[in-house]
Structure formats: structure tokens, C-alpha cells
Short mmCIF file of C-alpha atoms in Angstrom, two decimals:
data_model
loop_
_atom_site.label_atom_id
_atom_site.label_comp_id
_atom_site.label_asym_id
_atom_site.label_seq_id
_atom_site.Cartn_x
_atom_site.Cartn_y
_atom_site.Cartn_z
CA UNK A 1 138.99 128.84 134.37
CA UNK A 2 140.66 126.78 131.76
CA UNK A 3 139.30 123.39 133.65
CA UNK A 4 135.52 125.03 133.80
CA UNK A 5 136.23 126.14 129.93
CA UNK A 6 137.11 122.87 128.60
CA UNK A 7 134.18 120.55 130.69
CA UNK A 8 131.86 122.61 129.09
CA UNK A 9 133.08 122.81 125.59
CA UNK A 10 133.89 119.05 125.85
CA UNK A 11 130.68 117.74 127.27
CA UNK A 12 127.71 117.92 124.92
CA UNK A 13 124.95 116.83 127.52
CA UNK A 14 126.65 119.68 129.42
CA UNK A 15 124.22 122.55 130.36
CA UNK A 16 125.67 126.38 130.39
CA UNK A 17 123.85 127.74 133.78
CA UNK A 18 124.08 131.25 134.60
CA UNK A 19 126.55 131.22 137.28
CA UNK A 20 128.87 129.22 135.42
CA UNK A 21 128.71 131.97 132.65
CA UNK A 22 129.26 134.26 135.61
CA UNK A 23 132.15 132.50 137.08
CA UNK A 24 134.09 132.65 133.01
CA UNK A 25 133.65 136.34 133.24
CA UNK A 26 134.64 137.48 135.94
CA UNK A 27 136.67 140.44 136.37
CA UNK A 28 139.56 138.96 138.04
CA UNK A 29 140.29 136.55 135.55
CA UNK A 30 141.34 139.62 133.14
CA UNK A 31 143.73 141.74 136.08
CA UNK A 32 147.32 141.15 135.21
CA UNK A 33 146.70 139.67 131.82
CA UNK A 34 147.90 141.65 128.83
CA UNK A 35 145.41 142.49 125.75
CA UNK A 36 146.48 139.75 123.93
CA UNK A 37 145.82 136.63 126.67
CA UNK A 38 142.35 138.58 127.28
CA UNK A 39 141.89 137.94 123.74
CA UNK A 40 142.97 134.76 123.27
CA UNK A 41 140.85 133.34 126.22
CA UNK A 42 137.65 135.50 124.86
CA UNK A 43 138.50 133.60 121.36
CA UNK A 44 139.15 130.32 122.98
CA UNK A 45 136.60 129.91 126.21
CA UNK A 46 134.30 133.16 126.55
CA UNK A 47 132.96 133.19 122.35
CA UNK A 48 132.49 129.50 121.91
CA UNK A 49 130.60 128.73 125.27
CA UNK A 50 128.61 131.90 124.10
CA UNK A 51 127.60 130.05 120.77
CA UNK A 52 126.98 127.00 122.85
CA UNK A 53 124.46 128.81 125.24
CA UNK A 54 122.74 130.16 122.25
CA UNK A 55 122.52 126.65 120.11
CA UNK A 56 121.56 125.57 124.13
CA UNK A 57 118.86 127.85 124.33
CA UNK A 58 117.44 127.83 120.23
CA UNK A 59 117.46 123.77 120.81
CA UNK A 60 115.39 124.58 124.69
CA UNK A 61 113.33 126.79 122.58
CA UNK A 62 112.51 124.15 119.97
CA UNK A 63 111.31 121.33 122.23
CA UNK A 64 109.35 123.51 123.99
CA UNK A 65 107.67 124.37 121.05
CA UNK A 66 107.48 120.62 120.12
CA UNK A 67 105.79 120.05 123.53
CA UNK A 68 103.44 122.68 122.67
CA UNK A 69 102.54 121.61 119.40
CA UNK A 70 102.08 117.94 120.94
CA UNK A 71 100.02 119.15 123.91
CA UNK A 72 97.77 121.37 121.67
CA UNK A 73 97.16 117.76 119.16
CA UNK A 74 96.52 115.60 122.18
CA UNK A 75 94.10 118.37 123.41
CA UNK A 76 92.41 118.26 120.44
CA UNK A 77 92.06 114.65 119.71
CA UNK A 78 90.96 113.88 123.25
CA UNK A 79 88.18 116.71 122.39
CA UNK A 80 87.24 114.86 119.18
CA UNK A 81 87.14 111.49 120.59
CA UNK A 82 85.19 112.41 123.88
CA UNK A 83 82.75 113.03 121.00
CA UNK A 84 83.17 109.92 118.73
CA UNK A 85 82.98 107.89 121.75
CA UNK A 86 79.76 109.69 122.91
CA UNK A 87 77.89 108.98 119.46
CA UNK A 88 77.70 105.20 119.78
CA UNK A 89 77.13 105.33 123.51
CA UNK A 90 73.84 107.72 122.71
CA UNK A 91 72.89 105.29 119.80
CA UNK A 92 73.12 102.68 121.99
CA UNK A 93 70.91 103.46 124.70
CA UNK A 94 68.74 104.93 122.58
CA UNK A 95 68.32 101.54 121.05
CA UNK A 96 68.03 100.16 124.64
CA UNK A 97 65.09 102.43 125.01
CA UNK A 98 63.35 101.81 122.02
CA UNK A 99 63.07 98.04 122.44
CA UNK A 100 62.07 98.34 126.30
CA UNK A 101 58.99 99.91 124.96
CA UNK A 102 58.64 97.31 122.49
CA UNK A 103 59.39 93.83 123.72
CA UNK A 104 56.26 93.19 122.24
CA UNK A 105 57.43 93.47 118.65
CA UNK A 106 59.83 91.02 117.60
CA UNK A 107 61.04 92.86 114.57
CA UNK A 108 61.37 96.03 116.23
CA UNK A 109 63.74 94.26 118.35
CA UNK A 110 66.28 92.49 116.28
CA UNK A 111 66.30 96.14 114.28
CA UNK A 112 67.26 97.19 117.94
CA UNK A 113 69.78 94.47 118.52
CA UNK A 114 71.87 95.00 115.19
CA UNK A 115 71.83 98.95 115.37
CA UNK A 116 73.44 98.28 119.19
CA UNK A 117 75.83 95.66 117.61
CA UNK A 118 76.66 98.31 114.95
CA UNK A 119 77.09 100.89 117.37
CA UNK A 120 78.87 98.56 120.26
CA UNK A 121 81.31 97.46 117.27
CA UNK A 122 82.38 101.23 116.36
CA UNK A 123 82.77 101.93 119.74
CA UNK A 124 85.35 99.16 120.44
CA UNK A 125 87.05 100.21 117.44
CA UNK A 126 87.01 103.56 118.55
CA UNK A 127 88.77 102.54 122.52
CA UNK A 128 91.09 100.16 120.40
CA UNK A 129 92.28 103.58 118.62
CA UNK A 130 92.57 105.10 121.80
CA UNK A 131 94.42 102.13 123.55
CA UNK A 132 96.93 102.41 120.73
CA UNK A 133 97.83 106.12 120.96
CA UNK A 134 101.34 105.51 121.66
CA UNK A 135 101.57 103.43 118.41
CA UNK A 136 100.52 107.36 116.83
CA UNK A 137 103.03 109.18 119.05
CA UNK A 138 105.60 107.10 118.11
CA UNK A 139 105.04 107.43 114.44
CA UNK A 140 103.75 103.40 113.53
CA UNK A 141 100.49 103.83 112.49
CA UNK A 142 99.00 100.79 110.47
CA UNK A 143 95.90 101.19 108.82
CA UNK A 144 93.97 97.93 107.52
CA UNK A 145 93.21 97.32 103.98
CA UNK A 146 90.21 95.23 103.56
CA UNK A 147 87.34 94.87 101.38
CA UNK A 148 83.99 96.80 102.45
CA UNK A 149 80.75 98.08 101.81
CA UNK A 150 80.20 101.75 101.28
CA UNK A 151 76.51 101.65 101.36
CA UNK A 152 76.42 99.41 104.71
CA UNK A 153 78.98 101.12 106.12
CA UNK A 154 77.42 104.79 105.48
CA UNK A 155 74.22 102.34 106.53
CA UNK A 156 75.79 101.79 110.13
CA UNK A 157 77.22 105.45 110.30
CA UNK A 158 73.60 106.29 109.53
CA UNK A 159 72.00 103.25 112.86
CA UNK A 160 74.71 104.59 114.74
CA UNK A 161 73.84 108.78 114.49
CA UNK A 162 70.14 107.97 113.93
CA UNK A 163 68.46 108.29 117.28
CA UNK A 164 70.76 111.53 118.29
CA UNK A 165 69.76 113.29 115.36
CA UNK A 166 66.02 112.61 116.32
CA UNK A 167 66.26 113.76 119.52
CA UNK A 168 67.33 117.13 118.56
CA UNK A 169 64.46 117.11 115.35
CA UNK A 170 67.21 116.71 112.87
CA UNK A 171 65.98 114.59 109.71
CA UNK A 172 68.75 112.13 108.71
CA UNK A 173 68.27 110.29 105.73
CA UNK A 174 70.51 107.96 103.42
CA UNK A 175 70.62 107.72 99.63
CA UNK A 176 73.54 105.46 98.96
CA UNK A 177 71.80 103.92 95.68
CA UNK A 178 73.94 106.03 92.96
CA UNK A 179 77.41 104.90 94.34
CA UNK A 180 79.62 103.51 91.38
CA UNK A 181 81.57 101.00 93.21
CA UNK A 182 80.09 99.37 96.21
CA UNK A 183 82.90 97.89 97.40
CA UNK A 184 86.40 99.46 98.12
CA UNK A 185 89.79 98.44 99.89
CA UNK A 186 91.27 100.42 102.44
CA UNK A 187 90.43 101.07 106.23
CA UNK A 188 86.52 101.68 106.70
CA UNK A 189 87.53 103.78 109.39
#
């Protein structure tokens, strides 16, 4: 009992499993001892592989709630994104519509063509995010700092949600003209 006492107080990847807790207190290993062997070998194997199972099963019960936590952000991200991702796609084949039933109209057309540049341009950005999802996991997150527009990009935000809002009768309109600085630095997304 001694050996089974000291490979698991010894080894810290070692894990306590029932019948091993079984096997330290069993009956016969008490028979024939006097009260105070019993108690030294409660005080010396029996109490301190108890604490160990404990700070076994509190540290079991942690990363499972770690995993949970994790699982529940990942659930929710891939919700949000689904929708981010489906908001450019919608824009842009709305635009693909709208200039099918105008090839006629030049104008109409290279409107077209930069609202599905716009919208083809947040969408990579958008996958890129995606594709980099470890880079979040792991903690290394690295956001750009750049110059941009506010107006244009609240413009684009505006090409890109445009056509979706019409199609459900939503009125979406943009006053951008009483911004005090038109041009920031940070990461337009």
C-alpha cells in the first residue's frame, strides 16, 4: 500500500481512479495494526491522496467549465458570422440582379459594379477573420491601425445592407454630413 501511496502522491500527471481509492482503504490493510499505525498511514497516505482527488476533481471541474464557456463563444460567433457573411452575399446578388435588368444603362452599372466590389471586399475580410480564428483562440489578435473614412465607410456599410433592407420595405438612409472628423486611425472593422 505504501508503493500505491507514494506513485500517487509523487506523480502529478497521476490520476486518483476509484478503485485505486478502493484498494488504499481497504479493510485488511487496518487488521493487526494498532491505533496509532492506522493513524499514521490515514495522516500519511489516506488524507493527502484525499486532498489530491479533491484539487483532481475542482481542477476536472474547472476545464470543463472552460470548455463550456469556449463552446458556448464559438457557438455564438459562428451564429453571428453565418450572418455577417450572409449580408454581403445578399448585397451582392442583389447587385447582380439589378444590373441584369439594366445592361442598358451604363451608369446604373458601374453603381452596380462598385457596391459588389464593396460588398465582395467585406466579405473577404470577413473569411480572412474566420481563417484566422485560431490566432483569437490563442490569444494574438492584431488589429490594423490605418487611416479611413467614416463617411465612406458608413457609405459602403450603407451599398452593402442596401438592397436587403429593400427587400423587406425597410427605408435605409445615410446622413454622415455632421461628422467632426472624417478621418480616424484604427481598424475600420
Amino acid at each position: 500500500e505504501n508503493d500505491l501511496c507514494d506513485r500517487i502522491l509523487n506523480d502529478s500527471m497521476f490520476m486518483i481512479t476509484k478503485d485505486e481509492m478502493d484498494a488504499i482503504m481497504k479493510p485488511e490493510l487496518f487488521i493487526g495494526r494498532s491505533s496509532e499505525q492506522v493513524d499514521e498511514f490515514i495522516d500519511e497516505c489516506v488524507k493527502p491522496i484525499l486532498k489530491k482527488y479533491k484539487e483532481q476533481n475542482a481542477q476536472l471541474k474547472a476545464a470543463e467549465n472552460a470548455a463550456n464557456i469556449a463552446n458556448a463563444a464559438k457557438t455564438d460567433f459562428l451564429a453571428h458570422i453565418s450572418h455577417d457573411i450572409r449580408t454581403p452575399m445578399n448585397g451582392i446578388l442583389g447587385m447582380l440582379d439589378i444590373s441584369e435588368r439594366n445592361l442598358g444603362n451604363p451608369e446604373k452599372l458601374a453603381d452596380c459594379r462598385r457596391k459588389i466590389r464593396i460588398s465582395s471586399e467585406h466579405l473577404l475580410s470577413l473569411v480572412n477573420d474566420v481563417l484566422d480564428i485560431s490566432r483569437l483562440e490563442k490569444g494574438k489578435v492584431e488589429f490594423t491601425k490605418e487611416n479611413f473614412d467614416v463617411k465612406r465607410l458608413l457609405e459602403d456599410c450603407v451599398a452593402i445592407t442596401l438592397k436587403h433592407a429593400e427587400a423587406r420595405n425597410v427605408s435605409l438612409s445615410l446622413n454622415a454630413d455632421g461628422i467632426p472628423q472624417p478621418i480616424l486611425e484604427g481598424s475600420p472593422l
